[in-house]
Structures are given as structure tokens and as C-alpha cells.
Short mmCIF file of C-alpha atoms in Angstrom, two decimals:
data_model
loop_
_atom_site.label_atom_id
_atom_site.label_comp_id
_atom_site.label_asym_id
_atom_site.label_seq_id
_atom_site.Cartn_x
_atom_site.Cartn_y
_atom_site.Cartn_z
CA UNK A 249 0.00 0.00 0.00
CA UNK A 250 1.37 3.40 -1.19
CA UNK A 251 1.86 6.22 1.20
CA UNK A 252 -0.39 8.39 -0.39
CA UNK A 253 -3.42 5.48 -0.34
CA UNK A 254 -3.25 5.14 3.07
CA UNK A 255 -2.78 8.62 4.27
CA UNK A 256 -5.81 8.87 3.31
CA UNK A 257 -7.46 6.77 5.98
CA UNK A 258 -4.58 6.54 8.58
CA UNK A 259 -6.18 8.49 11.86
CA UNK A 260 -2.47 8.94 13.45
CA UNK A 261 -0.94 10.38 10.15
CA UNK A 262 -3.73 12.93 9.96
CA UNK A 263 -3.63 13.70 13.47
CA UNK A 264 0.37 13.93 13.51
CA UNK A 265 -0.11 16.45 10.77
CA UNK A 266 -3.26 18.26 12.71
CA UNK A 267 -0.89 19.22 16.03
CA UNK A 268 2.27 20.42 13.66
CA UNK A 269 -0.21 22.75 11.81
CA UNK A 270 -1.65 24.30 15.03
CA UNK A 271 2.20 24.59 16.16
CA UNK A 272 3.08 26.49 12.89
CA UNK A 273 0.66 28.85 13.57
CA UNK A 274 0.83 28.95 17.17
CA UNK A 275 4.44 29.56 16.88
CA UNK A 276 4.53 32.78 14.00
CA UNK A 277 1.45 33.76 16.38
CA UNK A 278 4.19 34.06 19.58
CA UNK A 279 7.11 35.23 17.79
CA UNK A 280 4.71 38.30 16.19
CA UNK A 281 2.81 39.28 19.80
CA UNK A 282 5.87 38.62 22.11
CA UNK A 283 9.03 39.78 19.43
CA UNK A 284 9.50 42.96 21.04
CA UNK A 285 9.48 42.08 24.80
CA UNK A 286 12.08 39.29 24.69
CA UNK A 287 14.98 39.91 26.83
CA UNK A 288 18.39 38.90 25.63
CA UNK A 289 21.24 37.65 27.56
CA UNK A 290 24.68 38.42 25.87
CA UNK A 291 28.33 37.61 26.70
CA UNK A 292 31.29 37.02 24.13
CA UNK A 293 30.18 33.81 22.78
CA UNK A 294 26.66 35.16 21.63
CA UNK A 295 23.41 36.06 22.88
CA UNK A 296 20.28 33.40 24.30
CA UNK A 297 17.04 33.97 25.56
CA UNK A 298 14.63 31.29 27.53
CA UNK A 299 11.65 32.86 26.51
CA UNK A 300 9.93 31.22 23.40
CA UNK A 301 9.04 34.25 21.39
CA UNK A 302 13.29 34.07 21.02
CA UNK A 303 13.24 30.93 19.26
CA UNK A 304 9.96 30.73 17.94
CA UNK A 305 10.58 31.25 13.95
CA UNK A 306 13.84 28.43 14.51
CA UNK A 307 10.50 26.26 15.95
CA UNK A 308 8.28 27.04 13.32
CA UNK A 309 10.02 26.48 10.67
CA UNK A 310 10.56 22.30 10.45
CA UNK A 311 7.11 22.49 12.03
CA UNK A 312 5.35 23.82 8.98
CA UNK A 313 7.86 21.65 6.96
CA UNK A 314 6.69 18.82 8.70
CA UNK A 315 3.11 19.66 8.86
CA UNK A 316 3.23 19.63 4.84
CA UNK A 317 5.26 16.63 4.31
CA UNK A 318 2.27 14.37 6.39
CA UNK A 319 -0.52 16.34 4.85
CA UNK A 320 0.52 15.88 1.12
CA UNK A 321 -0.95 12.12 1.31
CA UNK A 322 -4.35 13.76 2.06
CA UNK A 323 -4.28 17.28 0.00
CA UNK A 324 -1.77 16.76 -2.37
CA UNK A 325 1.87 18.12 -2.33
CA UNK A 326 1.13 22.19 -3.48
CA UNK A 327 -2.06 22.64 -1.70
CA UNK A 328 -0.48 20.77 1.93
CA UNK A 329 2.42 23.61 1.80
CA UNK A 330 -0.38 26.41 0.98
CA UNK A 331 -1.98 25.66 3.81
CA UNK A 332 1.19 25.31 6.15
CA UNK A 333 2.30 29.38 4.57
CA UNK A 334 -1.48 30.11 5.21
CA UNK A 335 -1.14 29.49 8.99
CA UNK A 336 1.90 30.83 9.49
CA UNK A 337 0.25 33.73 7.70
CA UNK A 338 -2.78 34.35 10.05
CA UNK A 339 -0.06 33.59 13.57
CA UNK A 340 2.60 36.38 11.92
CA UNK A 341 -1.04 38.95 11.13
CA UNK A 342 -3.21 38.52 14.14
CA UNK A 343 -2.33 40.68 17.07
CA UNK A 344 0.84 41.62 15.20
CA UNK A 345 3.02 44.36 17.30
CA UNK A 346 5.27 45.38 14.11
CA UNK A 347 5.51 46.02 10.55
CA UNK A 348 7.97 43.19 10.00
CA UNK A 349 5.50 40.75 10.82
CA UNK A 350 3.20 42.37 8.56
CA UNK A 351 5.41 42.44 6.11
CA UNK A 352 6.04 38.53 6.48
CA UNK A 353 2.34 37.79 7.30
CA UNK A 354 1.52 39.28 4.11
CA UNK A 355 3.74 37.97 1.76
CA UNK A 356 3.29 33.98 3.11
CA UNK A 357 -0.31 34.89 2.95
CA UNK A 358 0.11 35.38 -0.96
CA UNK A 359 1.81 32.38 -1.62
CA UNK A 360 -0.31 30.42 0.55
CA UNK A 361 -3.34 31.14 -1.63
CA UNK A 362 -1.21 30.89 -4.78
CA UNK A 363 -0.18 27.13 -4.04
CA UNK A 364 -3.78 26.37 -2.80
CA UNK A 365 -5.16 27.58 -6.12
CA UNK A 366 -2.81 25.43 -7.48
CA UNK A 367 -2.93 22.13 -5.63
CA UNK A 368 -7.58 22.92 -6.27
CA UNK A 369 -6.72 23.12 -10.04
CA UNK A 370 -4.55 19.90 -10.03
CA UNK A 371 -7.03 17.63 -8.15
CA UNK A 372 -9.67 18.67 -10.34
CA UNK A 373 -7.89 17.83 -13.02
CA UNK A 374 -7.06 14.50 -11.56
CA UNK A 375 -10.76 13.91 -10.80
CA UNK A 376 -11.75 15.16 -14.47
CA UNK A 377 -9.32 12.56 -15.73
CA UNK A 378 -10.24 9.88 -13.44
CA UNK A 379 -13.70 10.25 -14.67
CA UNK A 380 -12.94 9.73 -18.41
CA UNK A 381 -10.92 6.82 -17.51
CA UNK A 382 -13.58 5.19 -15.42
CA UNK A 383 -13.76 3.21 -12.83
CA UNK A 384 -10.72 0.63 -11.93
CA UNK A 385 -10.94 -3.06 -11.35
CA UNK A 386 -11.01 -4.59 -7.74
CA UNK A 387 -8.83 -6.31 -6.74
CA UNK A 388 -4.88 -6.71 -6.86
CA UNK A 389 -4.19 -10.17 -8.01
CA UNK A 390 -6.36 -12.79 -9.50
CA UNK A 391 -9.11 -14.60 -7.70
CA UNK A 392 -8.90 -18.56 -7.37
CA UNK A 393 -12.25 -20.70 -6.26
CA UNK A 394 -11.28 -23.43 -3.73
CA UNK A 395 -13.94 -23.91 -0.61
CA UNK A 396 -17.22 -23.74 0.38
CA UNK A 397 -18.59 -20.67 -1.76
CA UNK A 398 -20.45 -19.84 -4.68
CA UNK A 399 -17.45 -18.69 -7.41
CA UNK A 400 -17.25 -15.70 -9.61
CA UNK A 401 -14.50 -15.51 -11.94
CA UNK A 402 -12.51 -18.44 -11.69
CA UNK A 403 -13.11 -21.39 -9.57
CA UNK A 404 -12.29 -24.98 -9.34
CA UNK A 405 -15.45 -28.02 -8.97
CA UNK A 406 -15.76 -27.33 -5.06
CA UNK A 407 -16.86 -23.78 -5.61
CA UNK A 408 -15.69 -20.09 -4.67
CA UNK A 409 -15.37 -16.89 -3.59
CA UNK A 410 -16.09 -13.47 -4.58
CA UNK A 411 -13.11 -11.21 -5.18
CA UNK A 412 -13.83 -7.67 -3.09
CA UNK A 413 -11.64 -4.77 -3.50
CA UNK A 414 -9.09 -5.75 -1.37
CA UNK A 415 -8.62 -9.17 -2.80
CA UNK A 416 -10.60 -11.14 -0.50
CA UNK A 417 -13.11 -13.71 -0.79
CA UNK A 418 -16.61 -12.83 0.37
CA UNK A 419 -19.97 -14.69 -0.02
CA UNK A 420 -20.42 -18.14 0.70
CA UNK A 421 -22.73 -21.00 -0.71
CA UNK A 422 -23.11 -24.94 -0.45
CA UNK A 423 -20.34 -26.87 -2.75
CA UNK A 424 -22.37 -27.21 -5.41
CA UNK A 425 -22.02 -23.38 -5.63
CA UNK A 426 -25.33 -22.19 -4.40
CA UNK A 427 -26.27 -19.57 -1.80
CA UNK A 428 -26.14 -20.47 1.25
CA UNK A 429 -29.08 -20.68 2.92
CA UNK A 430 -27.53 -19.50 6.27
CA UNK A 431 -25.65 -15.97 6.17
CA UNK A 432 -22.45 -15.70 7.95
CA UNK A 433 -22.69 -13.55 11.36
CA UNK A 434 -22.04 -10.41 11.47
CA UNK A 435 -17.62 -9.27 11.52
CA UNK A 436 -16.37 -9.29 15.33
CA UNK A 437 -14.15 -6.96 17.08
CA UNK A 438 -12.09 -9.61 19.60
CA UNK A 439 -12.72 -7.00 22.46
CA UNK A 440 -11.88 -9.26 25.58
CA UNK A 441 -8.32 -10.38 24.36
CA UNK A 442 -7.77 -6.84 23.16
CA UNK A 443 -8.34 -5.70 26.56
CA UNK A 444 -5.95 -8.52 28.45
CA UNK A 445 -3.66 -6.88 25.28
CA UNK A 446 -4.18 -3.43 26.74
CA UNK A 447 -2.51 -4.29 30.29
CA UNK A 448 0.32 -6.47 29.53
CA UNK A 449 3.72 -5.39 30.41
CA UNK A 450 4.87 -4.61 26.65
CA UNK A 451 2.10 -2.16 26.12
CA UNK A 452 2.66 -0.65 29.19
CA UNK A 453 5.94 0.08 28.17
CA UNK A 454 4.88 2.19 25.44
CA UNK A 455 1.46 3.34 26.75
CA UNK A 456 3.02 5.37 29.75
CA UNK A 457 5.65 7.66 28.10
CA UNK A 458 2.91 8.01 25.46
CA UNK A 459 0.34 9.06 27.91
CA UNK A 460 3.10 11.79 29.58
CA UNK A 461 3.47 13.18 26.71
CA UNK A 462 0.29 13.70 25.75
CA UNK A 463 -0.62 15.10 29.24
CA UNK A 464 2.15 17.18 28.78
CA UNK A 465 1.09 19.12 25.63
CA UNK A 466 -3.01 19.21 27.04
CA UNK A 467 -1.79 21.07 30.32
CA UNK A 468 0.61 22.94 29.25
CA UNK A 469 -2.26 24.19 26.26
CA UNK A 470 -4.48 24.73 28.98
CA UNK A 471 -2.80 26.43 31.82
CA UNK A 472 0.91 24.84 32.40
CA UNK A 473 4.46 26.02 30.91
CA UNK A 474 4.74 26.38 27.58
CA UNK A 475 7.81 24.26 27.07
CA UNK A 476 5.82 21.58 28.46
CA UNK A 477 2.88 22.21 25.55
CA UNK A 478 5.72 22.72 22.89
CA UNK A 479 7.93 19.12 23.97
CA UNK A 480 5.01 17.55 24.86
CA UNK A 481 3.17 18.30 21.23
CA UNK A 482 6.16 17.21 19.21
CA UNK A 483 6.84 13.89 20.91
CA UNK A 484 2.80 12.91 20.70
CA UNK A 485 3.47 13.53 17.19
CA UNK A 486 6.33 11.74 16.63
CA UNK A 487 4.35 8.85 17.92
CA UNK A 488 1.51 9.32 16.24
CA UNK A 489 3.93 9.48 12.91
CA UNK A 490 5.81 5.98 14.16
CA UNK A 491 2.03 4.32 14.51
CA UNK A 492 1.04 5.46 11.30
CA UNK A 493 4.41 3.90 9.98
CA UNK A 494 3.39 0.55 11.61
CA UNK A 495 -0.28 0.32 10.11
CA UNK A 496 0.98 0.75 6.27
CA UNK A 497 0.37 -2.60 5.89
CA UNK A 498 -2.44 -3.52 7.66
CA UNK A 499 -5.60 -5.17 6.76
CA UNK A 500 -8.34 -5.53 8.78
CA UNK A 501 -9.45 -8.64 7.60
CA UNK A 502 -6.43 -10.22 7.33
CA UNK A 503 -4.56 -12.34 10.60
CA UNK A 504 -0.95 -10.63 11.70
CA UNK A 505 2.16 -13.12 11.97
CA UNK A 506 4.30 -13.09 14.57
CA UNK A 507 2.92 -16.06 16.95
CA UNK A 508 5.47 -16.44 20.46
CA UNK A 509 6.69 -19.98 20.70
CA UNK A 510 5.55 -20.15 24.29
CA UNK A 511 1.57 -19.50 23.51
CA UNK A 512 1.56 -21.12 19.87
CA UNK A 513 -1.50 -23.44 19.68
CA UNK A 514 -1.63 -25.97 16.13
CA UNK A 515 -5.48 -26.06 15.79
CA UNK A 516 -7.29 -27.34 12.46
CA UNK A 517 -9.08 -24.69 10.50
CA UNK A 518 -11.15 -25.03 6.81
CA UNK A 519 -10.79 -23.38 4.08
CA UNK A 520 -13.42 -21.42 2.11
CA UNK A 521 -11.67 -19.39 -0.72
CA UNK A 522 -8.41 -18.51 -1.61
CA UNK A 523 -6.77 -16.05 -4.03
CA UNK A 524 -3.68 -14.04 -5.02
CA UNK A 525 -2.63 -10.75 -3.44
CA UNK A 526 0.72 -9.93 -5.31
CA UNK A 527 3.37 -12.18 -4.46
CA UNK A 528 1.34 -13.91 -1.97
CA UNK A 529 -1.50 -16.38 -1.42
CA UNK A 530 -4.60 -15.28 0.32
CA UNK A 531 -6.42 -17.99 2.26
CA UNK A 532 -10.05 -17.22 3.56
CA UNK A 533 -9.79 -19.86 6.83
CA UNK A 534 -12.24 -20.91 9.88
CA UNK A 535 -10.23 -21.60 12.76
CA UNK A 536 -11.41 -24.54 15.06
CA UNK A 537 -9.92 -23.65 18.61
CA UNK A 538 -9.72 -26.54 20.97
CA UNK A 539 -11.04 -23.84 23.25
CA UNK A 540 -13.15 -21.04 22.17
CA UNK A 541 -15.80 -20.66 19.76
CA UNK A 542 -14.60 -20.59 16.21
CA UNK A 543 -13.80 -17.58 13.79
CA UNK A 544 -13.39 -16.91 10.19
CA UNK A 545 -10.16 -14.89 9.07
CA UNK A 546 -7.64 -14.34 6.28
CA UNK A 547 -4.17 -15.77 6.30
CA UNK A 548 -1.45 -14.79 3.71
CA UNK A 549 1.60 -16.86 2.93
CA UNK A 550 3.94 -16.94 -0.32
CA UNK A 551 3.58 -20.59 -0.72
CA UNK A 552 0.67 -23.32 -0.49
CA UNK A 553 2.79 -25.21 2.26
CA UNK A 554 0.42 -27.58 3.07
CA UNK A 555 -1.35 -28.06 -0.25
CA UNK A 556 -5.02 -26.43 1.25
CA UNK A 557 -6.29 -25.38 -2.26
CA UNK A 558 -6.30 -29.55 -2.86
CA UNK A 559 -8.26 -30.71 0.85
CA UNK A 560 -9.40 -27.69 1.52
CA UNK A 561 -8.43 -27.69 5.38
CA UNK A 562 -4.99 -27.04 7.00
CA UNK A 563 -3.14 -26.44 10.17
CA UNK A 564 -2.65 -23.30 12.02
CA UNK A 565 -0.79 -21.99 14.38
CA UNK A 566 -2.46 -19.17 16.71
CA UNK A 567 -2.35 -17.40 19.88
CA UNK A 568 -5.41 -18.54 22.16
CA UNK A 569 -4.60 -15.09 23.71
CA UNK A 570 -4.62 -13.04 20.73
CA UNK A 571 -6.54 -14.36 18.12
CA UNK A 572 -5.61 -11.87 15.45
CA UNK A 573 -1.93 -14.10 15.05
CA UNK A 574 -2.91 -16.64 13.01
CA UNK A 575 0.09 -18.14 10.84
CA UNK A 576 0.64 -21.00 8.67
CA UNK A 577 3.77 -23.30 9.85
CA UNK A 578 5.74 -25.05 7.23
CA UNK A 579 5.57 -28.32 8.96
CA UNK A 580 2.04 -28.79 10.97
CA UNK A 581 1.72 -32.08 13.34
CA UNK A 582 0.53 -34.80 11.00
CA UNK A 583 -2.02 -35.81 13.64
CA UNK A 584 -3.68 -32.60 13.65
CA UNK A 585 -3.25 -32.28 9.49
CA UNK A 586 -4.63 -35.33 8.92
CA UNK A 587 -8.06 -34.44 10.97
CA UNK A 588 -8.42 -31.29 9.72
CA UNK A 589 -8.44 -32.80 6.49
CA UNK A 590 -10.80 -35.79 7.44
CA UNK A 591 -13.36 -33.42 9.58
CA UNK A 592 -13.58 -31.76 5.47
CA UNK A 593 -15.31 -35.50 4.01
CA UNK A 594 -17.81 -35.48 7.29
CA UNK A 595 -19.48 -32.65 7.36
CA UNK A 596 -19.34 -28.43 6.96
CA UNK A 597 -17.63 -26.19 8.60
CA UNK A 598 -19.53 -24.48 11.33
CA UNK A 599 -20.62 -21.04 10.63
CA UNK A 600 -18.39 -18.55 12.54
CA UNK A 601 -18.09 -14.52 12.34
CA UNK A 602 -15.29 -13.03 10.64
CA UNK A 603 -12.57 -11.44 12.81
CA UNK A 604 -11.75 -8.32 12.68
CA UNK A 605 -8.09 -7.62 13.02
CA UNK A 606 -7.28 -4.46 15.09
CA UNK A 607 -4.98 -2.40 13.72
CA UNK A 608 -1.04 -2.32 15.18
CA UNK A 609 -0.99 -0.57 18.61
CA UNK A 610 -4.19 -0.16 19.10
CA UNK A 611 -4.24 -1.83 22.73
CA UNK A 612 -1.32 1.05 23.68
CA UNK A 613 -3.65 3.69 21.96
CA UNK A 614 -6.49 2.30 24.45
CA UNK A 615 -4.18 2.30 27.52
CA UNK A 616 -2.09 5.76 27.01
CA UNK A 617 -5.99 7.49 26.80
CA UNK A 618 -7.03 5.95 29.74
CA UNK A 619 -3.70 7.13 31.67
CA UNK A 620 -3.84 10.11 30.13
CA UNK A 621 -7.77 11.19 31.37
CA UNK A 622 -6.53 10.40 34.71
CA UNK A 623 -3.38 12.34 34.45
CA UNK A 624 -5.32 15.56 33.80
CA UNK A 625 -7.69 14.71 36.33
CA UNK A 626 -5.09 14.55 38.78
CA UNK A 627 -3.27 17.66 37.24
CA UNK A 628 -6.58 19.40 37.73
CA UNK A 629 -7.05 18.75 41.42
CA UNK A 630 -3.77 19.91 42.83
#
């Protein structure tokens, strides 16, 4: 997934870009109100200040930088930097002490709109040529039949699945390639084990210095020091830009890798569609936990390991705790392959909701606004 596809939908890149664009205007806003009272210290190496009107242009510069860079996924290069001179615009022209900053305000102001005007006239032309072109096909990789659905497009004698836009197989029916008579229940959010998620140590770990730095920039925009707000701001946005960097590749539909050793569970699942995604094989699974009701998800590998397209069941290997891991291992226990593949002949698979994988660091998310509430509460009371 390109940067500029998923900038589109990424909360933490938009929200990264969101705080630097206040701070670009917040900071011209300081420097133009607060210029003329700063009081310098000088001795024969220089001169320094502590007050933030002093250094608030050396701030606001990679701010506004910054602020464009995240935004051009969403606006588009030209009209992401128009807005950035925009802002800095209105900080350097409201309440403005001098003519320099009118000067300034003035002249970023005129570019602002210039490159705005610009980046308007280049999306509509993108949209006006987007339209003559028409619409593009779903999908990303052609769509193999091998389960218990109804097949569009390409299936084998046991049926198929419907190709959506992300690649994945949707719509089941009998073998025979019918409807089935009973619809599949409703996509699942795995809310308990995201919670047990939310409190372990690891998260923690990440959670809290998230959470002080959030509190941080709220108190210090409310009432605290400033250098708290300005510290606090830029480190909630570097993490907000290093979780947006972790979700490029995530899909919700699809299970995440990475199963510990020490929980790892090898528990039969079926098979219901598969397809290809790029390089890799997409495989539209129910899982059968020994304990635990069962689920539907999406597993990709770059090879058919266990030859599933052919019996239509396999192995997996999953955290009980975390059902989002879900993995296929190159060499399953023959015991447990050879009765997934049997429970196939006997019967169908039961029907299960889909899982819904949440997205990477979402339990930390969870935790550091829970910490953070109380912080502020706390703040508030002393």
C-alpha cells in the first residue's frame, strides 16, 4: 500500500499532521505578539534567551515543513504547503506588534493562496481525468475458487469466492455453488483479548511515556508552561507518525504473523476461498480452537505449504490469547493435518463470524488514553 493510499485513511498520520499545523501557527502567532518584549542575555560567545518568542521562527520552521510533508498524502503536495504558509500567515497577522510581521504575514499569505489555487486546479484535473478513464478493477491479483462458496471468476469443482476490493473472498454458498441458505454472522471486534492486550507489560511500556506526553502538551495548552505544551506536542506527534508507519500494511481482515513460541497453539481450521494478493497467497480460513468458539479470518503466505487449495483444510498456528496471530507453519503435526483434512469429508464447517483484526498498537492507543484522562484529572485537582 502506497503512502499516499493510506494517508488517506490513517487516523495517526492525519492527526500527527493536525498538532504540527496548530504549532506552525501557534508559533509565528508568539514570535509576532511577544518579538518585542524578549529579553536577551549576551556575553562574548553570543546572545540566548529562555523565553519562546526568542526561538519561535527556529520552531516554526521544520514544524510547517513537517506539517506539509504528512498532509501531502491527504491534500496533495502544493495545496499541503499552501496551507502550512497560510497558517503561518494568520499567527505572523493577528495581534501583530510590528511592521515586520506584517510584512512577512503578508507575503506567506500570498503564496499560501497561490499554491492552494494550485494544488484545487490539479485535483480537479485529476478527478476530471479519473472520470474519463472510469472506474478501476477490484482487486490486486487474481481470484482462485477453492472452498465452500459460490465462485465468480474463476473457480475450481468445489466452488468459490467473490473477489472484493481488497482481494478477499466474500460470499459463501453450499459446494455445489449455491447460496447459502444461512448468512455468515455479522464481523467481530475480539474485544476481551484486546483488553488482556491493553494491560500487559509490553504495552505498558509504550502506553506510559505516550500518555506523559500527551498530558504534557493538554496542560501545558491549557494552563501549564509552555515548554511543556511545545515538547510535549512534538513527541505525541512523533508517535503518532511511528504508529502510522506501523499500520501501512495492515488489513483488517487479514490475521498478523508473529505467533510467540511459548503461547503457539496448532489447531485445524477449513478453508473457504483462496486467491492471489501480489506475491502472496490469500487464504479465507475458519479456525477450530480446541477452546473457544470458532472464527473466520484471512491468512497470507507466499507458498501453499500444506497443499489447502487440494483438501481444503490445514493447520494453524495461533495465539489462544490473541486471536488476530494466526500463521501457517511449514511443517504442521501430521495428527492434527490429517483431521483437519478428514473433519472436510464429514461434514461443513460451522458457521463462525469473521474477525476483525485491530490495527497495530491499538491496545497502547487504548491504555495511554485511559492514563492520560486520569493524568489531567489529577493535574486538575492539585
Amino acid at each position: 500500500m502506497s503512502t499516499r493510499a493510506y494517508g488517506r485513511t490513517s487516523w495517526p498520520w492525519g492527526a500527527a499532521a493536525v498538532l504540527l499545523f496548530w504549532q506552525t501557527w501557534y508559533l509565528c502567532h508568539v514570535y509576532a505578539t511577544e518579538r518585542s518584549g524578549v529579553r536577551w542575555t549576551c556575553d562574548d560567545e553570543g546572545c540566548a534567551t529562555d523565553q519562546l518568542a526568542g526561538g519561535a521562527l527556529f520552531l516554526a520552521a521544520p514544524s510547517a515543513v513537517g506539517a506539509a510533508l504528512l498532509a501531502a498524502p491527504y491534500l496533495g503536495g502544493s495545496a499541503a504547503t499552501g496551507l502550512a504558509a497560510l497558517l503561518a500567515a494568520f499567527g505572523f497577522l493577528a495581534g501583530r506588534e510590528d511592521d515586520h510581521a506584517v510584512f512577512v504575514g503578508y507575503g506567506l499569505a500570498a503564496l499560501g493562496t497561490i499554491l492552494l489555487a494550485a494544488g484545487a486546479v490539479r485535483g480537479v484535473r485529476g478527478a476530471v481525468r479519473g472520470a474519463r478513464r472510469g472506474p478501476r478493477p477490484d482487486g490486486d491479483g487474481s481470484g482462485y475458487g477453492a472452498g465452500d462458496g459460490g465462485a465468480a471468476g474463476g473457480g475450481n469443482g468445489n466452488g468459490g469466492g467473490v473477489g472484493n476490493e481488497n482481494g478477499g473472498a466474500v460470499g459463501d454458498g453450499d459446494p455445489r455453488g449455491g447460496p447459502s441458505e444461512t448468512p455468515a454472522p455479522a464481523p467481530r471486534l475480539p474485544l476481551g483479548p484486546l483488553l488482556w492486550t491493553a494491560v500487559a507489560p509490553g504495552t505498558l511500556a509504550v502506553a506510559v511515556p505516550a500518555a506523559v506526553a500527551a498530558t504534557a502538551f493538554l496542560h501545558g495548552a491549557l494552563d501549564g508552561p509552555r515548554w511543556a505544551m511545545v515538547l510535549g506536542l512534538n513527541v505525541t506527534a512523533a508517535l503518532l507518525f511511528l504508529l502510522a508507519r506501523l499500520r501501512l500494511g495492515h488489513r483488517p481482515g487479514v490475521a498478523r504473523g508473529g505467533v510467540a513460541p511459548a503461547r503457539a497453539a496448532h489447531v485445524p481450521a477449513r478453508l473457504h476461498a483462496f486467491r492471489g494478493r501480489g506475491t502472496a497467497l490469500v487464504f479465507d480460513l475458519t479456525v477450530l480452537p480446541e477452546a473457544g468458539a470458532p472464527y473466520r479470518i484471512e491468512v497470507e503466505h507466499s507458498v501453499d505449504l500444506q497443499d489447502v487449495r487440494t483438501h481444503r483444510a490445514a493447520v494453524v498456528r495461533h495465539d489462544p490469547r490473541r486471536p488476530w496471530r494466526v500463521e501457517l507453519p511449514q511443517h504442521p503435526p501430521t495428527a492434527t493435518l490429517n483431521r483437519a483434512r478428514a473433519a472436510v469429508r464429514t461434514g461443513d464447517a460451522p458457521p463462525a463470524p469473521r474477525l476483525r483484526t485491530p490495527a497495530p498498537g491499538t491496545p497502547a492507543v487504548l491504555t495511554a488514553a485511559v492514563l492520560t484522562g486520569a493524568l489531567l484529572v489529577l493535574l486538575a485537582r492539585v
